[in-house]
mmCIF file of C-alpha atoms in Angstrom:
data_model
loop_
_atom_site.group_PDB
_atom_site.id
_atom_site.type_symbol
_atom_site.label_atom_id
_atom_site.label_comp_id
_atom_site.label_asym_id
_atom_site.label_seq_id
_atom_site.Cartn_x
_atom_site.Cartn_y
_atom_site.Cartn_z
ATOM 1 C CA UNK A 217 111.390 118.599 53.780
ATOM 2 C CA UNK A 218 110.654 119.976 50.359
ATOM 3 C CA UNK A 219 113.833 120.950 48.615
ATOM 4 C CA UNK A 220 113.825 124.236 45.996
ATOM 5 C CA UNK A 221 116.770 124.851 43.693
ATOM 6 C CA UNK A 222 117.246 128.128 43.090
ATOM 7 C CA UNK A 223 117.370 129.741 39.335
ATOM 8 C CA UNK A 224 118.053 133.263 39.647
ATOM 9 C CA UNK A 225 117.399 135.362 36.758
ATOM 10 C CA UNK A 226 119.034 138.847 35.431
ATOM 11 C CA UNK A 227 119.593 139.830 31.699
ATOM 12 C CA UNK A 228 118.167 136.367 30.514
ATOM 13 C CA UNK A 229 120.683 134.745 32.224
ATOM 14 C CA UNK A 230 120.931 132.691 35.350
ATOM 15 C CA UNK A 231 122.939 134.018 37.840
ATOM 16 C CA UNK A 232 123.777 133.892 41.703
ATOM 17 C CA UNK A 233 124.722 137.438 44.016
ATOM 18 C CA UNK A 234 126.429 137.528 47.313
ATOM 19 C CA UNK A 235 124.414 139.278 49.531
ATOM 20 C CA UNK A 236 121.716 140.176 47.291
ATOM 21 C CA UNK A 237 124.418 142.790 45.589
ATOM 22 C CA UNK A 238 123.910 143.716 41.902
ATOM 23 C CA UNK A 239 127.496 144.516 41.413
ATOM 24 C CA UNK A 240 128.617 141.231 43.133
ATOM 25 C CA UNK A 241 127.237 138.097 40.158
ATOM 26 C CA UNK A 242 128.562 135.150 38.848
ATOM 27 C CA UNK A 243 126.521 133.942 35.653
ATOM 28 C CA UNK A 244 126.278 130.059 35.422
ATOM 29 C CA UNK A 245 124.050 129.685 32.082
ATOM 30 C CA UNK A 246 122.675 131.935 29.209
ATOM 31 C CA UNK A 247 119.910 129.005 29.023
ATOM 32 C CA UNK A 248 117.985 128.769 32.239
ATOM 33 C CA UNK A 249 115.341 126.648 30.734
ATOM 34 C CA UNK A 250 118.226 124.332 30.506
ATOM 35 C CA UNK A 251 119.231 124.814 33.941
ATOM 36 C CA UNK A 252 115.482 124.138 35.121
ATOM 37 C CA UNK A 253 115.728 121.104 32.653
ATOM 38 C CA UNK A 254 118.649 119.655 34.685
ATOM 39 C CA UNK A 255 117.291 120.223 37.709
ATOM 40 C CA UNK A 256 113.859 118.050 37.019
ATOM 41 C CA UNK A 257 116.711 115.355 35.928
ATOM 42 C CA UNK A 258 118.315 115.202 39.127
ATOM 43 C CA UNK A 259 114.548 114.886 40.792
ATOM 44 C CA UNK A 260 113.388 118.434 41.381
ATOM 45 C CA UNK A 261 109.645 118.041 42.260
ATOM 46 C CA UNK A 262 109.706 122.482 42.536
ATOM 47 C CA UNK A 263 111.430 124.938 41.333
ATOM 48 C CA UNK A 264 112.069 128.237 42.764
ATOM 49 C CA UNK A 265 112.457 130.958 40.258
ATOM 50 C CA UNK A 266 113.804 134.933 41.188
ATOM 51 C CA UNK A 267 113.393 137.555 38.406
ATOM 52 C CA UNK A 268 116.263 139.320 40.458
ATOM 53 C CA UNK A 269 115.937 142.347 37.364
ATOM 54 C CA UNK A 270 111.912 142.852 38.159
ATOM 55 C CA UNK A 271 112.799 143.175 41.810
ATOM 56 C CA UNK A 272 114.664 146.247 40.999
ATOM 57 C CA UNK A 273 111.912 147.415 38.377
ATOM 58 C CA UNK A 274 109.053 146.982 40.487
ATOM 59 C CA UNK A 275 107.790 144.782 37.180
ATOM 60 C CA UNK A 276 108.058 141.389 36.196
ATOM 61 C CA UNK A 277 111.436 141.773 33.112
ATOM 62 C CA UNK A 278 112.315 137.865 33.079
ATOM 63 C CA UNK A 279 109.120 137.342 32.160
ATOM 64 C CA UNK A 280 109.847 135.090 28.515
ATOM 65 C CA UNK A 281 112.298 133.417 30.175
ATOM 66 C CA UNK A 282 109.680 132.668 32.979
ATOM 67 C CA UNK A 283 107.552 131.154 30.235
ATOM 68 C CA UNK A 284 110.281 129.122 28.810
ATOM 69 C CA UNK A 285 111.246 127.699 32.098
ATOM 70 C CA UNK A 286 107.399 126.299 32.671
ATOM 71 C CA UNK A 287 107.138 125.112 29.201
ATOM 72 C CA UNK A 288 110.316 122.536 29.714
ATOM 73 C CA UNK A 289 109.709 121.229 32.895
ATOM 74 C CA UNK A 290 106.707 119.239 34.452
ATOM 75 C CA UNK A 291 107.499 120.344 37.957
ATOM 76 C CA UNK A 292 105.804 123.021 39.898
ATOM 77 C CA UNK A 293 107.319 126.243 40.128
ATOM 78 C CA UNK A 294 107.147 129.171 42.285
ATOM 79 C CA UNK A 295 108.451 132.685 40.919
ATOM 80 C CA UNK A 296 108.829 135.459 42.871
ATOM 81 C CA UNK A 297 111.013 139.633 42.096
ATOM 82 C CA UNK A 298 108.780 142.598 40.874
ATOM 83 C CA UNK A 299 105.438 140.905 41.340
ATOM 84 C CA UNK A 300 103.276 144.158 43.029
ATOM 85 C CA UNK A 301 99.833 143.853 41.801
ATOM 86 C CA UNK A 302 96.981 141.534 40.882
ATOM 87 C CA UNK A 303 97.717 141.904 37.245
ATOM 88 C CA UNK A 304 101.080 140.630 37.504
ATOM 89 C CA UNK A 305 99.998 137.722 39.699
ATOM 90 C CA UNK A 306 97.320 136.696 37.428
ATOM 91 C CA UNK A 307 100.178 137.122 34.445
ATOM 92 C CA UNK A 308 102.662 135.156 36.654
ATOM 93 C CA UNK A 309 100.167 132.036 37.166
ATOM 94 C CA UNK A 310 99.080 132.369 33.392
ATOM 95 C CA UNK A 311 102.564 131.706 32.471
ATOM 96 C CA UNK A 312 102.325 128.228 34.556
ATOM 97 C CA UNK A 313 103.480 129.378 37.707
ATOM 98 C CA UNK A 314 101.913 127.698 40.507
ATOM 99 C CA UNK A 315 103.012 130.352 43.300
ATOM 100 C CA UNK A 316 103.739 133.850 43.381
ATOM 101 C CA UNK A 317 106.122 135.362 45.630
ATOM 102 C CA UNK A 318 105.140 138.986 46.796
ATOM 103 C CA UNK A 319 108.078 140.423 49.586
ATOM 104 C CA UNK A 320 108.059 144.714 48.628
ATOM 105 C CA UNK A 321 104.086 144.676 48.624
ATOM 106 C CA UNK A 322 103.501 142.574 51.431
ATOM 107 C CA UNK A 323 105.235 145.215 53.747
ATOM 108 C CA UNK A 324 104.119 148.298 52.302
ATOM 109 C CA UNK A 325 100.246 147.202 51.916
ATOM 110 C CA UNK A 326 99.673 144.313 53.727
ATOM 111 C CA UNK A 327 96.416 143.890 53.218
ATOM 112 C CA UNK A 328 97.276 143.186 49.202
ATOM 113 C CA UNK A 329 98.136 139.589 50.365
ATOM 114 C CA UNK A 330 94.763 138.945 52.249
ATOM 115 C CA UNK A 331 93.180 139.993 48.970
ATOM 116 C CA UNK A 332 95.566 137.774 47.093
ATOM 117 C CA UNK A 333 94.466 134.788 48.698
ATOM 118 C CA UNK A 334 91.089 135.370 48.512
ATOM 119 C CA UNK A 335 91.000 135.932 44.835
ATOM 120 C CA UNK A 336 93.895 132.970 44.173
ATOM 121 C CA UNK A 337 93.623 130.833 47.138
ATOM 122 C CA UNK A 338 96.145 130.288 50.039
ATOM 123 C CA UNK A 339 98.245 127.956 48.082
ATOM 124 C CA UNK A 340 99.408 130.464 45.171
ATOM 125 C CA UNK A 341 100.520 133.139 47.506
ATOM 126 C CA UNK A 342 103.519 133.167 49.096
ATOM 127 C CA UNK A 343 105.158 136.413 51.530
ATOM 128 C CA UNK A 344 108.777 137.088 50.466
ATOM 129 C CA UNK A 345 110.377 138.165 53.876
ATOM 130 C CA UNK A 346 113.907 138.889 52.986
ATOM 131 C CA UNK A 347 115.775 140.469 56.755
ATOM 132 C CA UNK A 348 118.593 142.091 57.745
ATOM 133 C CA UNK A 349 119.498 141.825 61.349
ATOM 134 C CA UNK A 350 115.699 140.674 61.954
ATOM 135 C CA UNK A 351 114.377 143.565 59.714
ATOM 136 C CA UNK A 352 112.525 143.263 56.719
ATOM 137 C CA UNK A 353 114.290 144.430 53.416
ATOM 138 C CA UNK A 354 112.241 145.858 50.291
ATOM 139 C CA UNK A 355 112.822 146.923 46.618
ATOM 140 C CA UNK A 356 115.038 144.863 45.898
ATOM 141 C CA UNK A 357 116.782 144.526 49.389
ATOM 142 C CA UNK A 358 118.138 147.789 48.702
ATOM 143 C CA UNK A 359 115.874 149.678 51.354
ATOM 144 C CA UNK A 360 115.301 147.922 55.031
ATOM 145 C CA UNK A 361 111.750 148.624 56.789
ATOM 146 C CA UNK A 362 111.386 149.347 60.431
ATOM 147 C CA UNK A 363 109.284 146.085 60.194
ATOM 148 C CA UNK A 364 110.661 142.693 62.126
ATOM 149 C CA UNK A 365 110.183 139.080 60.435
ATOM 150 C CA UNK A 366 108.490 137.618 63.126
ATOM 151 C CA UNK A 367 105.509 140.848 62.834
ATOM 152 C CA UNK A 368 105.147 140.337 59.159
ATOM 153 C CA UNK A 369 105.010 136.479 59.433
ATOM 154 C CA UNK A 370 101.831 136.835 62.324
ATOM 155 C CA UNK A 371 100.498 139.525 60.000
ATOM 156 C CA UNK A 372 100.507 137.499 56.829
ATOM 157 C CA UNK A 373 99.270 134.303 59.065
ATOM 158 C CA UNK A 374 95.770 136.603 59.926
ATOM 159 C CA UNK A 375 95.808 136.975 56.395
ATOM 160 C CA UNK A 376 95.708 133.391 55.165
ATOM 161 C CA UNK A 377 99.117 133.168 53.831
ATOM 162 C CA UNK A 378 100.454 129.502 54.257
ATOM 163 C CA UNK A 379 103.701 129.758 52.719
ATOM 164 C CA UNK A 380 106.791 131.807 53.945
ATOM 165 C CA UNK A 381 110.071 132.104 52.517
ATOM 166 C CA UNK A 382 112.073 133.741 54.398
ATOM 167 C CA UNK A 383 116.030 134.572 53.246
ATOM 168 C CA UNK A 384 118.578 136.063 55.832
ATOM 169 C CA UNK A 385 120.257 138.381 53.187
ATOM 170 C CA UNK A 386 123.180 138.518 55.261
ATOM 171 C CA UNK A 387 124.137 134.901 53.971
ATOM 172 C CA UNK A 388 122.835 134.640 50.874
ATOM 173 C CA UNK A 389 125.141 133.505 48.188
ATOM 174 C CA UNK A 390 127.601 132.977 50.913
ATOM 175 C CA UNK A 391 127.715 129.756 51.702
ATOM 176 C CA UNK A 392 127.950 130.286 55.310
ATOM 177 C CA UNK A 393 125.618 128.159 56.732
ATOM 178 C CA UNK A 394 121.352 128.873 56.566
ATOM 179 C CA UNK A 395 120.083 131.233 59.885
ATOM 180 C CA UNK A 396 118.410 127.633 61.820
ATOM 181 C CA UNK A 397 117.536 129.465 64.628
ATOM 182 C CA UNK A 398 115.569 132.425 62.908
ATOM 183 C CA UNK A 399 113.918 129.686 60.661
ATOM 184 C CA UNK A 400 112.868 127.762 63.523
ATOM 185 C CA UNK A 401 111.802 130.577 65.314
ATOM 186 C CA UNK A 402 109.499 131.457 62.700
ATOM 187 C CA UNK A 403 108.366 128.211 62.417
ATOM 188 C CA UNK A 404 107.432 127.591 65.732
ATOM 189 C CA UNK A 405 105.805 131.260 66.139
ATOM 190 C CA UNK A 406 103.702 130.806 63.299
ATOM 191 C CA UNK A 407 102.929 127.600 62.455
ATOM 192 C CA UNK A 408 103.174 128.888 58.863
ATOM 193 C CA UNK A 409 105.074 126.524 56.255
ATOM 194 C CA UNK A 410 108.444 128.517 56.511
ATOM 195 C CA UNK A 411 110.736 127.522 53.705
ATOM 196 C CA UNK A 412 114.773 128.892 54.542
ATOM 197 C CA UNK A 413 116.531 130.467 52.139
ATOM 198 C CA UNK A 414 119.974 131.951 51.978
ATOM 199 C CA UNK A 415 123.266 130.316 53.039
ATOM 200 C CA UNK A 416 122.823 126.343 52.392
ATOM 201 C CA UNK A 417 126.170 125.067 51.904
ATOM 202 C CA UNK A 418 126.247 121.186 52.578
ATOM 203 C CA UNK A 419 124.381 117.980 53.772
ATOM 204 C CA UNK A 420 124.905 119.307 56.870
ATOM 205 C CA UNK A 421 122.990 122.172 56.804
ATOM 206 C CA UNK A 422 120.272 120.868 55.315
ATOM 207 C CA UNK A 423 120.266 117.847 57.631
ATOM 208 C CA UNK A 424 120.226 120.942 60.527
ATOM 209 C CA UNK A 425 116.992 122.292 58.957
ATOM 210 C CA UNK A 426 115.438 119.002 58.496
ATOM 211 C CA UNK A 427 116.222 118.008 62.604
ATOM 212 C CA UNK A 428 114.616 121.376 63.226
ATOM 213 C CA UNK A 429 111.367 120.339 60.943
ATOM 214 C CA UNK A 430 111.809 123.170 58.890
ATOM 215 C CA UNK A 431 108.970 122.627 55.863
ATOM 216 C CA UNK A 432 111.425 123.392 53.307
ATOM 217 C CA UNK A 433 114.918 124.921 52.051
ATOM 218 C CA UNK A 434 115.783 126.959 49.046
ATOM 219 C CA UNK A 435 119.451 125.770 47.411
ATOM 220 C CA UNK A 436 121.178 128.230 45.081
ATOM 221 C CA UNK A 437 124.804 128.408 45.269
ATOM 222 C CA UNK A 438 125.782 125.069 46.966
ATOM 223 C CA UNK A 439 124.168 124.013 43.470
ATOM 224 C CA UNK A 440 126.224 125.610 41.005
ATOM 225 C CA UNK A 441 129.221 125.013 43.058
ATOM 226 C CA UNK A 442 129.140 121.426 43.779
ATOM 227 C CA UNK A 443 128.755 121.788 47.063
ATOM 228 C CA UNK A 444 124.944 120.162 47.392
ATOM 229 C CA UNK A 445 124.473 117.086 45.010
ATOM 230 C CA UNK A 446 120.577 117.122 44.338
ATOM 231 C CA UNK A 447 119.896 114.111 43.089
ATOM 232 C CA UNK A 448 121.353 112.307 47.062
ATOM 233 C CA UNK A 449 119.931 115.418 48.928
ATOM 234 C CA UNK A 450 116.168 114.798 47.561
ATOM 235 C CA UNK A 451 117.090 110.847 48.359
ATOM 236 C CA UNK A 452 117.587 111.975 51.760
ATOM 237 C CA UNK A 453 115.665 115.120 52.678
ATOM 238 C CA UNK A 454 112.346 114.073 50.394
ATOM 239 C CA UNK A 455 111.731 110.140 49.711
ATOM 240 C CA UNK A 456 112.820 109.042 53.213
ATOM 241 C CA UNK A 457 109.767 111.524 54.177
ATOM 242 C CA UNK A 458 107.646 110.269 51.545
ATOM 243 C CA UNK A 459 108.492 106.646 52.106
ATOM 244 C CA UNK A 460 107.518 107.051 56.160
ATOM 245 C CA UNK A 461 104.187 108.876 55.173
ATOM 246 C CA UNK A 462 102.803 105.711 53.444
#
């Protein structure tokens, strides 16, 4: 199972929300690049990267910092908040960005991801899907579509997406535990490389996922809090695969 920490980015700085709330943040750094540095030191091999101010803009704001982030580490990283047309994906995977996350455009034009992949390939696109209740949320989560996960995920699937990440907003930044069954559902519906995101808070959770074959899991605040050490999760959740594939 391939393991993402989570840099979340507002202002410059990086940051973690309850809920997806703007009003509800905890900054942990003014340096991210130094956070992303840390995280290739505990054995990152990816990096997942949220411009959390360019999901509300509709543009890509974190940008520099973006840039900064690639230019310290050697690790892959995927990037995803205000990314809505080809311009910004092509500016995204200039920066060193190996994949783009697109969640807002991927329910309102659908079709933009098929193109995506055909100009980019399968493996530098990635569908946000970010639910509520089993509904997709947009801009920002602040609006909910009439649009279930599971539709989106077959849609993108037709469309040559590979890679899913798909957050249950209701327990991100909560430490409450990641949605297994949703994740699994999707999974096993799709056949699509779903990678959970929202709610990770312990071994155990991640062990849950792993059970579950779940391609991959997105850790944020279990991070920053000491909940999650990365350096024996990757030992367990990453090598052991690595090690059995040889």
């Amino acid at each position: 199972m391939q393991l993402y920490p989570a840099i979340d980015l507002k202002n410059g700085q990086c940051v973690r929300l309850r809920q997806g709330a703007f009003k509800d943040i905890t900054v942990y750094s003014d340096a991210p690049e130094k956070v992303a540095a840390y995280w290739q030191e505990q054995g990152a091999t990816f990096l997942h990267l949220v411009d959390l101010d360019g999901a509300l803009a509709g543009h890509s704001v974190n940008a520099p910092v973006i840039k900064r982030i690639a230019e310290t580490v050697a690790i892959p990283i995927q990037v995803g908040g205000g990314i809505r047309t080809k311009e910004d994906v092509q500016s995204m995977l200039a920066l060193g960005v190996k994949r783009v996350i697109i969640g807002t455009k991927a329910v309102e034009r659908p079709a933009f991801l098929k193109e995506m992949t055909d100009t980019f390939g399968s493996d530098a696109i990635v569908a946000g899907i970010d639910a509520k209740d089993g509904m997709v949320a947009i801009q920002g989560w602040e609006q909910v579509s009439t649009v279930t996960a599971e539709e989106l995920c077959m849609q993108m699937k037709a469309y040559g997406v590979a890679h899913i990440v798909y957050t249950d907003i209701a327990r991100d930044g909560m430490l409450s535990g990641p949605n297994v069954e949703a994740t699994k559902k999707l999974t096993r519906s799709t056949g699509l490389d779903v990678i959970a995101s929202g709610g990770v808070s312990s071994m155990e959770d991640l062990a849950r996922l792993c059970q579950e074959k779940i391609c991959g899991a997105i850790i944020g605040k279990a991070l920053y809090e000491g909940k999650v050490d990365l350096a024996a999760a990757i030992a367990r959740f990453e090598r052991k695969e690595r090690i059995a594939w040889i």
